[in-house]
Short mmCIF file of C-alpha atoms and ligand atoms in Angstrom, two decimals:
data_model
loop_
_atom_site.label_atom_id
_atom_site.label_comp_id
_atom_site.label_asym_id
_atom_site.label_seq_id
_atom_site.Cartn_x
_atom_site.Cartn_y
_atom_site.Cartn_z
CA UNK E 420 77.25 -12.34 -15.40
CA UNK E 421 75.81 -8.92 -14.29
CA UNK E 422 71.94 -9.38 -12.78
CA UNK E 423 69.40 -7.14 -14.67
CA UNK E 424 68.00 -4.49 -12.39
CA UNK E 425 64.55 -5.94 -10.99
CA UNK E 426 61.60 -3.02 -11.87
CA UNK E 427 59.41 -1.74 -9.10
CA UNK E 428 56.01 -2.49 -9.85
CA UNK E 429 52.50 -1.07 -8.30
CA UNK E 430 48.88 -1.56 -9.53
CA UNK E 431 46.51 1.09 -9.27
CA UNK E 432 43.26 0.65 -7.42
CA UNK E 433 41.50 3.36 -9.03
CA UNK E 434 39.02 1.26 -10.51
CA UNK E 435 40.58 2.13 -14.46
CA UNK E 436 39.10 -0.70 -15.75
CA UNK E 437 35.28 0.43 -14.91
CA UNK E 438 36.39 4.09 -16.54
CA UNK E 439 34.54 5.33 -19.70
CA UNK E 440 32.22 3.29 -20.52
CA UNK E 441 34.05 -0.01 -19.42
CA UNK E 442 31.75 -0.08 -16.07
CA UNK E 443 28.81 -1.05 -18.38
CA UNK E 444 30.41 -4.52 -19.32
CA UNK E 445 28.72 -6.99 -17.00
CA UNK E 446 31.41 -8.43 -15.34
CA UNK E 447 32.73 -5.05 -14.67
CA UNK E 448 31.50 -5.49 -10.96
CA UNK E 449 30.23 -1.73 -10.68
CA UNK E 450 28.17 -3.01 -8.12
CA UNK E 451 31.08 -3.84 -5.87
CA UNK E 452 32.65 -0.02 -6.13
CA UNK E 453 31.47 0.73 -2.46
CA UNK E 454 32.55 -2.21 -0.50
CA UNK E 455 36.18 -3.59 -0.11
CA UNK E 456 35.73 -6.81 -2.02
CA UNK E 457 37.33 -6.21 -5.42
CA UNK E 458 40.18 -4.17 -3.99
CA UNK E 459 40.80 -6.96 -1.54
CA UNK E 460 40.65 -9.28 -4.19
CA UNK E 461 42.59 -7.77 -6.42
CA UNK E 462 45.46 -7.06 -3.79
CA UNK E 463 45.61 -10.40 -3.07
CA UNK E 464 46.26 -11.37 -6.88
CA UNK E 465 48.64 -8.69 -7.31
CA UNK E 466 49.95 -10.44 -4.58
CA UNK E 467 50.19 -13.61 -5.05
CA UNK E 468 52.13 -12.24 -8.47
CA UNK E 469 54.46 -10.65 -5.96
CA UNK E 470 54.41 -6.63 -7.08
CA UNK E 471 55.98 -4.15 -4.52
CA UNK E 472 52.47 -2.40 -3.95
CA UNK E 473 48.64 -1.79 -4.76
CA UNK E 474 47.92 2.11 -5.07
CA UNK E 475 45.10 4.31 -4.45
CA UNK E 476 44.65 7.86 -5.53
CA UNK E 477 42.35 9.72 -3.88
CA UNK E 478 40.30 13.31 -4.49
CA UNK E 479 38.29 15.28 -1.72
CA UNK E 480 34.97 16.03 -3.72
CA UNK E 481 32.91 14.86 -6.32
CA UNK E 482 32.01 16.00 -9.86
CA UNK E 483 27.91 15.81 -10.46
CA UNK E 484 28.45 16.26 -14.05
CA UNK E 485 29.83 12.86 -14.39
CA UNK E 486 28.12 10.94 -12.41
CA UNK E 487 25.04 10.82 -15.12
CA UNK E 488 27.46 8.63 -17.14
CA UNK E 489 29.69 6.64 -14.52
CA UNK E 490 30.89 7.23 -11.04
CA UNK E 491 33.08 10.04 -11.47
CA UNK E 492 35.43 10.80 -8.47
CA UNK E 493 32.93 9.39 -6.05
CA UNK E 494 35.16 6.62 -3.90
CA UNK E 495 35.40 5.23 -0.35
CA UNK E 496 38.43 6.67 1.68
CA UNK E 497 40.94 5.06 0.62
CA UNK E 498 43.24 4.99 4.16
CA UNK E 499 40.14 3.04 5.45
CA UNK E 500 39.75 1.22 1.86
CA UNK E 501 43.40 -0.26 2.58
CA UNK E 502 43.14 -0.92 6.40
CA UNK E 503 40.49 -3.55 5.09
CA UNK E 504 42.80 -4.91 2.17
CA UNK E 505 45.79 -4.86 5.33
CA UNK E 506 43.73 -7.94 7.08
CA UNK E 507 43.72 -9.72 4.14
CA UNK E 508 47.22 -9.75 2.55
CA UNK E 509 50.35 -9.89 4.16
CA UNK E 510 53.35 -8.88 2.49
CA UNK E 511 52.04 -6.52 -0.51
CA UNK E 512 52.57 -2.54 0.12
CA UNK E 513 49.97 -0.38 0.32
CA UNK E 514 49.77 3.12 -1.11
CA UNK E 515 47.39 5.51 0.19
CA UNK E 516 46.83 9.07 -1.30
CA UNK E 517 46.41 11.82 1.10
CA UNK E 518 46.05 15.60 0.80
CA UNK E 519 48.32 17.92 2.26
CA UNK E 520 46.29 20.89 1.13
CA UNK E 521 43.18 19.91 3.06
CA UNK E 522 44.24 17.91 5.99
CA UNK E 523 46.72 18.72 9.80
CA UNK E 524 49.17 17.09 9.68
CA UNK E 525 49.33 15.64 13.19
CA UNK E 526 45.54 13.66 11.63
CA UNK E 527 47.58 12.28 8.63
CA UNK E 528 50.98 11.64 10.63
CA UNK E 529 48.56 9.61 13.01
CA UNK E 530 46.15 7.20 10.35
CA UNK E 531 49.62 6.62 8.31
CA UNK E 532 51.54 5.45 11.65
CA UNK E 533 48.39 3.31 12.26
CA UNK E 534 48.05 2.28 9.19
CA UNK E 535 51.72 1.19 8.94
CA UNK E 536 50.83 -1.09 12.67
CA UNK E 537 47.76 -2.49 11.20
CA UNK E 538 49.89 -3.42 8.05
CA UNK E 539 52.91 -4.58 9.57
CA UNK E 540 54.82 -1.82 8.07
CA UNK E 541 53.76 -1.89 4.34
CA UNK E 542 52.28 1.69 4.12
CA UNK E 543 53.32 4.30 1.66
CA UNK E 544 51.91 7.66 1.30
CA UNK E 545 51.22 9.37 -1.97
CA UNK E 546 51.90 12.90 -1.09
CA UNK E 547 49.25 15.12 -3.38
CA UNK E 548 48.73 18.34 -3.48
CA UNK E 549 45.24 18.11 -5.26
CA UNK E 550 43.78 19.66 -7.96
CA UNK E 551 39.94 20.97 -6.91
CA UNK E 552 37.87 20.36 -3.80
CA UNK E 553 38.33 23.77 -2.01
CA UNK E 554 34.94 24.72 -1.75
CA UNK E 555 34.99 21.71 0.50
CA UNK E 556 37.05 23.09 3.22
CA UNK E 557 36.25 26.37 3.68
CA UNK E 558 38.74 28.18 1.25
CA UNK E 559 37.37 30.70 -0.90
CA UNK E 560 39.84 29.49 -3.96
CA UNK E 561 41.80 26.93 -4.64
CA UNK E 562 45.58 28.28 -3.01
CA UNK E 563 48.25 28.57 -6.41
CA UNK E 564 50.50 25.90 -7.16
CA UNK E 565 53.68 27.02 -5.92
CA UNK E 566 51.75 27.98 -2.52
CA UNK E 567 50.54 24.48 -2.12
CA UNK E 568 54.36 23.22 -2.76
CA UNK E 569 55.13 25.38 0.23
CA UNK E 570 52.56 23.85 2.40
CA UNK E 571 53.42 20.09 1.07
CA UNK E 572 56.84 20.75 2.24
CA UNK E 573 56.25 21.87 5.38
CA UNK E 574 53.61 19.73 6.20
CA UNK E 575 55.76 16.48 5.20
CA UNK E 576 58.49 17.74 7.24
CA UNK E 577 55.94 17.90 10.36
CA UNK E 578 54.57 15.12 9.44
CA UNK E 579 58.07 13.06 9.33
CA UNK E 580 59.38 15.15 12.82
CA UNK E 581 56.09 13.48 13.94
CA UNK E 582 56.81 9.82 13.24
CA UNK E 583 60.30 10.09 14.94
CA UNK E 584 58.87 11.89 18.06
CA UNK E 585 57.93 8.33 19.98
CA UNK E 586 60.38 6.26 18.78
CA UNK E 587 58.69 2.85 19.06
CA UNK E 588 61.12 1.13 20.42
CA UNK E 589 61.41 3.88 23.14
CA UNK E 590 58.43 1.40 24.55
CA UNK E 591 59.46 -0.87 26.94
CA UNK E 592 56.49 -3.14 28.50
CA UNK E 593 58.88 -4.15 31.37
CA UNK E 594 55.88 -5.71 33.86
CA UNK E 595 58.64 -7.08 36.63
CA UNK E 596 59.89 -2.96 36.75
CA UNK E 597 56.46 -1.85 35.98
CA UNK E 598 58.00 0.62 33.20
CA UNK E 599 55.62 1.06 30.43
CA UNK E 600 57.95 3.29 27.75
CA UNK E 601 61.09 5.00 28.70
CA UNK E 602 59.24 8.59 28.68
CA UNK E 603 62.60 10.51 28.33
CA UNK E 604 62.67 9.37 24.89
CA UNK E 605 59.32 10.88 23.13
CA UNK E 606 59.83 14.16 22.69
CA UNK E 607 57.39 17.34 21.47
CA UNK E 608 58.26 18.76 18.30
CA UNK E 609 57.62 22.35 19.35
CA UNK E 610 57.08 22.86 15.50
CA UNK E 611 56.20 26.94 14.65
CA UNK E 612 56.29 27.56 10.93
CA UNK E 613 54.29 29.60 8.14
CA UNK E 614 51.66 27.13 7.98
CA UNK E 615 51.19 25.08 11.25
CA UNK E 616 51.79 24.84 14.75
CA UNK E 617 52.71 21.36 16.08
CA UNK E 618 53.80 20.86 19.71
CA UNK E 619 53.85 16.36 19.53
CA UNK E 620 54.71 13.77 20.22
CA UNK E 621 52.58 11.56 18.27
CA UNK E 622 50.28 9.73 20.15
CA UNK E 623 51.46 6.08 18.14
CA UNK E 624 54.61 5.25 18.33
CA UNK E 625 56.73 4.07 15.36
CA UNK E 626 56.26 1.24 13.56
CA UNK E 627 60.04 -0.42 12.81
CA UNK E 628 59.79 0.47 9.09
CA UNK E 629 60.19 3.69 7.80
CA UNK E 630 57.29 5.02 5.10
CA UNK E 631 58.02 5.27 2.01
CA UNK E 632 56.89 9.05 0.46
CA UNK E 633 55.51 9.47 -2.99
CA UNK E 634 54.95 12.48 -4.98
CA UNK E 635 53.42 12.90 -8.32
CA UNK E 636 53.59 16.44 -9.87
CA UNK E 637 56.21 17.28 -12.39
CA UNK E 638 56.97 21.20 -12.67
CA UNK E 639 59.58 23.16 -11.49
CA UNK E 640 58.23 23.27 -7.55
CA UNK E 641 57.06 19.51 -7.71
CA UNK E 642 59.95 18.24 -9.02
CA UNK E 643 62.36 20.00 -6.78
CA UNK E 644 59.81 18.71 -3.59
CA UNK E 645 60.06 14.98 -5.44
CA UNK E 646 63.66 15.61 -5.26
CA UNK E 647 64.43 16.31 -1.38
CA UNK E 648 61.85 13.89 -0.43
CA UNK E 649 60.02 11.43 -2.20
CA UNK E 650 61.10 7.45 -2.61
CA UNK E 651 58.89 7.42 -5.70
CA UNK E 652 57.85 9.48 -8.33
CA UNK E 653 54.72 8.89 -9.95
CA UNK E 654 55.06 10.13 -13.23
CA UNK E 655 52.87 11.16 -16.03
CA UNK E 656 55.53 10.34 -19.13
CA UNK E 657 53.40 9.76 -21.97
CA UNK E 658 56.67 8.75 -24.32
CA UNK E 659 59.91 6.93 -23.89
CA UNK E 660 61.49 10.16 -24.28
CA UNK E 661 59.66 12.48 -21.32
CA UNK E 662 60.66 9.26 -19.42
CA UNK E 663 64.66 10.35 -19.80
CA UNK E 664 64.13 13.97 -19.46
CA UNK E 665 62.54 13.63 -16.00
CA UNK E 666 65.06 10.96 -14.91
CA UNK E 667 68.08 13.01 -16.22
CA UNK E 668 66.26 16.56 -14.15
CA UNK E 669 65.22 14.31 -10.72
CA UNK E 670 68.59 12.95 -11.15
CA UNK E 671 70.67 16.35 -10.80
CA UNK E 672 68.01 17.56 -8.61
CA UNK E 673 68.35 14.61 -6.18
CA UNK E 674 72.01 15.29 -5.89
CA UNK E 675 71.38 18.95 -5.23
CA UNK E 676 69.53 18.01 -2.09
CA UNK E 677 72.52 15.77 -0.91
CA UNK E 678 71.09 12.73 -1.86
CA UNK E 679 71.46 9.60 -4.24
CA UNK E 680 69.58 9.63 -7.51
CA UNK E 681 68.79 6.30 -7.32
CA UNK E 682 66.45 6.72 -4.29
CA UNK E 683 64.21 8.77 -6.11
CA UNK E 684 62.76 5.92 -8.15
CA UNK E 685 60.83 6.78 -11.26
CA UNK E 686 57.86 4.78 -11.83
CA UNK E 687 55.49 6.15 -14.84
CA UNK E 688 52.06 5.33 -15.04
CA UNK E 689 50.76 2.26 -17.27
CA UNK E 690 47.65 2.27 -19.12
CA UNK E 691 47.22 -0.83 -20.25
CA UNK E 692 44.12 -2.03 -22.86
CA UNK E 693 45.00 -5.76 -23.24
CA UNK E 694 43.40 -8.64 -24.77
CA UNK E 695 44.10 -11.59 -26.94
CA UNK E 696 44.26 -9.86 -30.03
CA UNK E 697 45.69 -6.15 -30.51
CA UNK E 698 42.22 -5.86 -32.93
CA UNK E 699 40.29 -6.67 -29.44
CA UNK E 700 42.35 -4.64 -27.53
CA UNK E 701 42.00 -1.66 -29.98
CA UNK E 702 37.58 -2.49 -29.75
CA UNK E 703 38.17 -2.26 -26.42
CA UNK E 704 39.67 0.99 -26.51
CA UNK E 705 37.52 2.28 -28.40
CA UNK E 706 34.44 0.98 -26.72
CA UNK E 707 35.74 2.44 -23.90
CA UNK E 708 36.19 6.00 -24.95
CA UNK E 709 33.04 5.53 -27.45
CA UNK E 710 30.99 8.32 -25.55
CA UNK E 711 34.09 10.25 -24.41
CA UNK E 712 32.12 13.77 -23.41
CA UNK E 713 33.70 16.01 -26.09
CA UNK E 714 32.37 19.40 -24.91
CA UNK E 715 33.95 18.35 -21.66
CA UNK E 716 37.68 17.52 -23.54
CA UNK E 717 37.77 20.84 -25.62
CA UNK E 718 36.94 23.11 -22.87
CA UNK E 719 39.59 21.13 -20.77
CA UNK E 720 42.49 21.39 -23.68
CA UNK E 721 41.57 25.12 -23.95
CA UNK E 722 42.18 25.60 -20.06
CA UNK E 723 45.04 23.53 -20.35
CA UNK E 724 46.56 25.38 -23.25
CA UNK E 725 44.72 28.14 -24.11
CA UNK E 726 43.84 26.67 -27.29
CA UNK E 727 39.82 26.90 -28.47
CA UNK E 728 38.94 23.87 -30.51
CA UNK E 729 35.10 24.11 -30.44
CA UNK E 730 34.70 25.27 -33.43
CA UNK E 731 37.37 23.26 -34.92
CA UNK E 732 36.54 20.61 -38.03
CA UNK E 733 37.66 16.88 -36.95
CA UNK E 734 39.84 16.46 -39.86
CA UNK E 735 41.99 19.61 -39.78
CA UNK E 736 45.07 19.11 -38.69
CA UNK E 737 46.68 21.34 -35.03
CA UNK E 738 50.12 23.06 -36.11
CA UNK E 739 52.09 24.47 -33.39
CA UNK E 740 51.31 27.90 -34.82
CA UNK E 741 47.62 27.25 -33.78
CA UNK E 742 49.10 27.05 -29.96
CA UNK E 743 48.14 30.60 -28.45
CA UNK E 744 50.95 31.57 -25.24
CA UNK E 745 50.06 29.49 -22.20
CA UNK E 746 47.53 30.33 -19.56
CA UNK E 747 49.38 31.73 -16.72
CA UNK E 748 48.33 29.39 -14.13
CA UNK E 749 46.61 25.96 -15.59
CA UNK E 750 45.26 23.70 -12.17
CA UNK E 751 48.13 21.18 -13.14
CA UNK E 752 51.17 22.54 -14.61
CA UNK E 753 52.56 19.25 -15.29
CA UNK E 754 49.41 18.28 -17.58
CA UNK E 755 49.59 21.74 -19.25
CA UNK E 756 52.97 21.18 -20.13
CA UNK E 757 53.16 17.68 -21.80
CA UNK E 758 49.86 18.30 -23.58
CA UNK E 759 51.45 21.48 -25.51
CA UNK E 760 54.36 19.52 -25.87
CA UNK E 761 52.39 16.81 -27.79
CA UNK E 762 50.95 20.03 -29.99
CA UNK E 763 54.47 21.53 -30.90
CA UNK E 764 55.90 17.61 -31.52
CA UNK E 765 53.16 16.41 -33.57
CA UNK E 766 50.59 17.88 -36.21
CA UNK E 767 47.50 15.36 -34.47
CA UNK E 768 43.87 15.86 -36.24
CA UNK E 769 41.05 16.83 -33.59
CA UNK E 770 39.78 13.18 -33.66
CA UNK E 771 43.10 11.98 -32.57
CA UNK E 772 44.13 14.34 -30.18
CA UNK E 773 40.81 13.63 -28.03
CA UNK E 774 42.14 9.86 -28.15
CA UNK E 775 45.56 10.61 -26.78
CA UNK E 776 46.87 9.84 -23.18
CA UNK E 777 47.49 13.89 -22.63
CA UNK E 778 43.44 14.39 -23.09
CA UNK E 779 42.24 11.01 -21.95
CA UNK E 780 44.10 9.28 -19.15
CA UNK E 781 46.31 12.04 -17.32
CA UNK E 782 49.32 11.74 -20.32
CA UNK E 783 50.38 8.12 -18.91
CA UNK E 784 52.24 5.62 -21.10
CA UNK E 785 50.02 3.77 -22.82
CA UNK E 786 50.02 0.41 -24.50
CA UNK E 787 46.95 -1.04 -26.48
CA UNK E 788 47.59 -4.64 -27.64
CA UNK E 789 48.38 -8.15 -26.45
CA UNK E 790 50.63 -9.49 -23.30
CA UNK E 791 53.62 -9.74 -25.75
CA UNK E 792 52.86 -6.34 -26.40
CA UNK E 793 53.03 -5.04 -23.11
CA UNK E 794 56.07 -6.91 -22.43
CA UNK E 795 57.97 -5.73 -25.06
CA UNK E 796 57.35 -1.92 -24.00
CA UNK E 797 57.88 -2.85 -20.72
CA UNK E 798 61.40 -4.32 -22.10
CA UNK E 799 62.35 -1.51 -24.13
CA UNK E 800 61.54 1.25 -21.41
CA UNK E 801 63.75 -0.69 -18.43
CA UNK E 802 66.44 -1.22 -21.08
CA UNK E 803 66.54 2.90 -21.80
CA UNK E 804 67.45 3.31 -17.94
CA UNK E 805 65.04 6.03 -18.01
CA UNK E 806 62.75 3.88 -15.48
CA UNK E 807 62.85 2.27 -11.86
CA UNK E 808 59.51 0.20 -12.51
CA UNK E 809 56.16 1.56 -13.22
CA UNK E 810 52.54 1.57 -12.18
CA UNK E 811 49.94 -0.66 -13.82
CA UNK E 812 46.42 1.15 -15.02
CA UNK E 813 44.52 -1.87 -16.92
CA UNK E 814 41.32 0.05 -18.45
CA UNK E 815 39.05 -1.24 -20.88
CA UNK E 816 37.65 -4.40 -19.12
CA UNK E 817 38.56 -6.65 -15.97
CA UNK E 818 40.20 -8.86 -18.72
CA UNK E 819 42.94 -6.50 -19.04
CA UNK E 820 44.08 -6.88 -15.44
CA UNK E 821 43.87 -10.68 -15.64
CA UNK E 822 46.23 -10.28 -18.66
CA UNK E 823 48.72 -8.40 -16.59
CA UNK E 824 48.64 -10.27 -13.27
CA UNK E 825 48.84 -13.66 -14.97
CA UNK E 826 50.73 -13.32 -18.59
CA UNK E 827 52.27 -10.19 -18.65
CA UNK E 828 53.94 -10.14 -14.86
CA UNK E 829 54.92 -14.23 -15.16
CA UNK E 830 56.80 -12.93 -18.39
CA UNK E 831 58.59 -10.28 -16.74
CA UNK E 832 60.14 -12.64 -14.03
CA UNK E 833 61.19 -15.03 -17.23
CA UNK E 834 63.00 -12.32 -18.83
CA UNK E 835 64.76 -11.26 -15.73
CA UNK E 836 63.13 -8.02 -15.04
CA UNK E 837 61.02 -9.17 -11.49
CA UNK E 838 61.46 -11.08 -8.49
CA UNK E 839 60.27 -15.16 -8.58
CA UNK E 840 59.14 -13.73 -5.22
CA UNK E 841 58.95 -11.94 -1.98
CA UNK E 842 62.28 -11.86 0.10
CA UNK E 843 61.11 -9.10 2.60
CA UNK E 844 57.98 -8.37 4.47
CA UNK E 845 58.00 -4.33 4.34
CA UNK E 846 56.93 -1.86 1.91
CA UNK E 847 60.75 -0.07 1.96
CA UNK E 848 62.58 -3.65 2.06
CA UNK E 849 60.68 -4.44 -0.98
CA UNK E 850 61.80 -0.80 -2.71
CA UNK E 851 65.42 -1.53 -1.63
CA UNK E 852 65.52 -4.85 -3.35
CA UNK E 853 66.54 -4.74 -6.31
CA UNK E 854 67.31 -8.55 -7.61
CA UNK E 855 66.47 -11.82 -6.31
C1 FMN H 747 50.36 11.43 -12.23
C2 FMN H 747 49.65 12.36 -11.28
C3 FMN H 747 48.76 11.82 -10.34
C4 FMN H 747 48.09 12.65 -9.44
N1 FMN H 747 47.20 12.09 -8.56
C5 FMN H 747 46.49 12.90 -7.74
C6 FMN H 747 45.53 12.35 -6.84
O1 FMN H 747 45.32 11.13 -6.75
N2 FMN H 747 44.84 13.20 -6.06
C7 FMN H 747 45.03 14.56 -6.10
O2 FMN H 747 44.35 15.28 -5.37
N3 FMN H 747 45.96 15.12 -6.93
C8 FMN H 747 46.67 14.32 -7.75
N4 FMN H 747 47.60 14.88 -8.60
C9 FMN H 747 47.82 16.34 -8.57
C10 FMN H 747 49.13 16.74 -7.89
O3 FMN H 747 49.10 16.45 -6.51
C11 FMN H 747 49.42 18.24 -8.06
O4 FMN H 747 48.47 19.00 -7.35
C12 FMN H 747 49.31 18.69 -9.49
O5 FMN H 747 50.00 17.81 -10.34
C13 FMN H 747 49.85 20.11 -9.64
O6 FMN H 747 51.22 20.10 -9.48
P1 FMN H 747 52.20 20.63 -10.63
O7 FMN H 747 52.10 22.13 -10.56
O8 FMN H 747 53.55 20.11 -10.21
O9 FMN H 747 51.74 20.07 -11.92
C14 FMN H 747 48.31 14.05 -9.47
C15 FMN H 747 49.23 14.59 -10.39
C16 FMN H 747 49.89 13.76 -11.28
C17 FMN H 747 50.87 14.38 -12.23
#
C-alpha cells in the first residue's frame, strides 16, 4: 500500500487569536504581548504536537490609528522573539520574517547564521518584501513592487554567497597543531551589483544545515522569485481553486529555473475560528470582527480595486460591472488581485464582502466551525494535490488554538496525513520528510 504524503505544517505566532476584538476576552493574555512567554509556550505545544515550524511575520513600523482599538502592528523583533523560544524547544523550526527592503544584507546573513547556531539549525527565513514603513528608513517613498523584487533577489543571493563564504566545517580547533580554521577556505565574496557592495566572508561560520527560504507574494515578479528560490511559499489562496492555479504556475515556473516542483512547497495560510459547536465558532467570529473599522475596509477595497463603496447601501448587491479598471500600482498586487477576483466570481452584498478573508484576514483559507470541521477541509485540500501543508492562523479566542494543537493535529496523524513524530532534528530534515 502507497503511504499518503505527510503535510507540512507551521503555526503562526502573530498573535491572530488576540486580533479584532478577540484581545478583550480575558484569557486572551494581552498582557503577555511584550514578553516571550506565550510564544514560548505556545512553541513548545506546537511542539510537543510535532509541526515542522512556529512562524513569525514581522512589519518595520507601527499604525497609530489602530492602536486606540488593539495593538496594531506594534510587536517585539521577532529574530530576538525566537532566539528566546530557541532555549526552550529543541527540535521545532523557527521562522523569522525579515525585510529585504530595509535591511544589508551582510546584518541579516549574520542574525540568521546565529540564529541557526543558537537553534541548532532550525531557522527559516521568511523573505518579505514589505508593504509600508519607508518613512522609517530614510526613503522618500515606498520603492515599486517590481523594484523591490529586484532588490529581494539580489539581496538573497548575497545573502546565500554569504552563508557559504566560511564554510563551518572549514574550522578546525586542532589545539596539538595550534590551527584554529583552515583560513584558505573562507573566502570574500567580492560581491558588486545594482544594489550592494559586499566584500565577506561572514564573520559566523555555517551552521551544518542549510536555511530554508520562504517567500510570500504571489504576482508575476513574486512568483517567479518564489520560483528560483524559495523552499516554501506562503500563500494567500482564499479557495480550493486559487490553491491549484498557483501550484500548477510555481510548478512550471520551478522547472523553468532548473529545478524540481516539488521543492517549492505550497503551504496556504489557515484561519481557523474553532470551537465546540460551529454556532460558537460562528459567535466567535463574529464577536471578533463585531467592531471591524468600516471606514478603514472601504477606503482599503477602493485602493485595492479602485472600487468606491462609501456610499454604497449594505444590501445591494457588487456585480462585476461595478468593478472600475484596476489601480495601476496597489501596495500588494497579490491582495489586489484575489480581492477583484472574488468581485468578478461572486455577486457578495456590502455586509458580506467586509466579512470575507480578501477584506479581513489577508484572503487566507478560512474555516469557521468545529475540529471535524477543520479536518475535513484539511482532508479535502491535501487530497486535491494542490497543497504541500499549510500554516495555522487560530483567531477568535485562545480556545481555537487549543482545538488545533490537541483535536485537530492528533486527527491528522490518525488519518495518515502527519508524522506520530519527530525523526530529524533540523528545520530542512523536517521539510524533506515526507512520511513516517
Ligand atoms: C501571505 C502574505 C504574507 C505577507 N507577510 C508579510 C510580512 O509579514 N511582512 C511584510 O513586510 N510583508 C509581508 N507581505 C508582503 C510581501 O512581502 C510583498 O511585499 C507583497 O505581497 C507585494 O508583493 P506582490 O507584488 O507579489 O503582491 C506578505 C504578503 C503575503 C501575500
Amino acid at each position: 500500500m502507497t503511504q499518503t504524503k505527510h503535510l507540512h505544517i507551521g503555526l503562526s505566532l502573530a498573535p491572530t487569536w488576540q486580533s479584532g476584538d478577540a484581545w478583550r476576552q480575558l484569557d486572551s493574555n494581552i498582557e503577555g504581548i511584550f514578553t516571550a512567554d506565550f510564544a514560548v509556550d505556545l512553541a513548545r505545544r506546537a511542539e510537543a504536537a510535532h509541526l515542522d515550524f512556529v512562524f513569525r511575520p514581522d512589519v518595520c513600523c507601527v499604525n497609530e490609528t489602530l492602536l486606540e482599538q488593539g495593538s496594531g502592528f506594534a510587536s517585539l523583533d521577532p529574530s530576538i522573539l525566537l532566539a528566546a523560544v530557541a532555549q526552550h524547544t529543541s527540535r521545532i523550526g523557527l521562522v523569522s520574517t525579515v525585510s529585504t527592503t530595509f535591511n544589508p544584507p551582510y546584518v541579516v546573513a549574520r542574525q540568521l547564521q546565529s540564529l541557526n547556531w543558537v537553534s541548532r539549525g532550525r531557522v527559516g527565513w521568511n523573505i518579505v518584501t514589505a508593504l509600508q514603513g519607508h518613512e522609517n528608513f530614510g526613503l522618500p517613498a515606498m520603492p515599486g513592487a517590481d523594484e523591490r523584487y529586484r532588490r529581494a533577489a539580489e539581496f538573497t543571493d548575497v545573502v546565500r554567497q554569504l552563508w557559504c563564504s566560511y564554510p563551518g566545517d572549514a574550522v578546525l580547533i586542532d589545539r596539538a597543531e595550534g590551527r584554529y580554521t583552515d583560513a584558505a577556505r573562507v573566502k570574500p565574496i567580492d560581491h558588486v551589483g545594482d544594489h550592494f557592495r559586499v566584500r565577506g566572508p561572514l564573520n559566523v561560520p555555517t551552521f551544518d544545515a542549510r536555511i530554508p527560504l520562504i517567500q510570500a507574494g504571489a504576482s508575476e515578479a513574486g512568483r517567479d522569485f518564489a520560483a528560483a528560490v524559495a523552499d516554501i511559499v506562503f500563500a494567500p489562496t482564499p479557495d480550493l481553486q486559487a490553491a491549484q492555479d498557483l501550484r500548477t504556475d510555481l510548478s512550471q515556473r520551478a522547472l523553468r529555473h532548473g529545478r524540481d516542483p516539488g521543492d517549492v512547497r505550497l503551504l496556504p495560510g489557515l484561519s481557523l475560528y474553532l470551537a465546540d459547536t460551529r454556532e460558537h465558532a460562528r459567535e466567535i467570529f463574529m464577536q471578533t470582527h463585531a467592531r471591524l473599522d468600516r471606514v478603514r475596509k472601504l477606503e482599503q477595497i477602493r485602493e485595492m480595486t479602485g472600487l468606491d463603496l462609501r456610499a454604497w447601501p449594505d444590501d445591494r448587491p457588487i456585480t462585476p460591472a461595478d468593478l472600475p479598471p484596476p489601480p495601476p500600482s496597489p501596495a500588494s498586487r497579490t491582495h489586489s488581485h484575489l480581492l477583484r477576483r472574488l468581485l468578478e466570481r461572486e455577486s457578495l452584498i456590502l455586509a458580506e464582502l467586509l466579512l470575507r478573508p480578501e477584506v479581513i484576514s489577508a484572503a487566507h483559507w478560512q474555516v469557521i466551525g468545529t475540529a471535524e470541521d477543520a479536518v475535513e477541509s484539511i482532508r479535502t485540500w491535501a487530497a486535491s494535490g494542490a497543497i504541500d501543508g499549510f500554516i495555522a492562523a487560530p483567531g477568535g479566542s485562545v480556545q481555537s488554538i487549543a482545538i488545533f494543537l490537541e483535536q485537530v493535529m492528533p486527527r491528522l496523524v490518525e488519518v495518515g496525513l502527519f508524522r506520530s513524530k519527530y525523526r530529524h532534528e533540523t528545520f530542512m530534515e523536517h521539510l524533506q520528510q515526507t512520511n513516517d
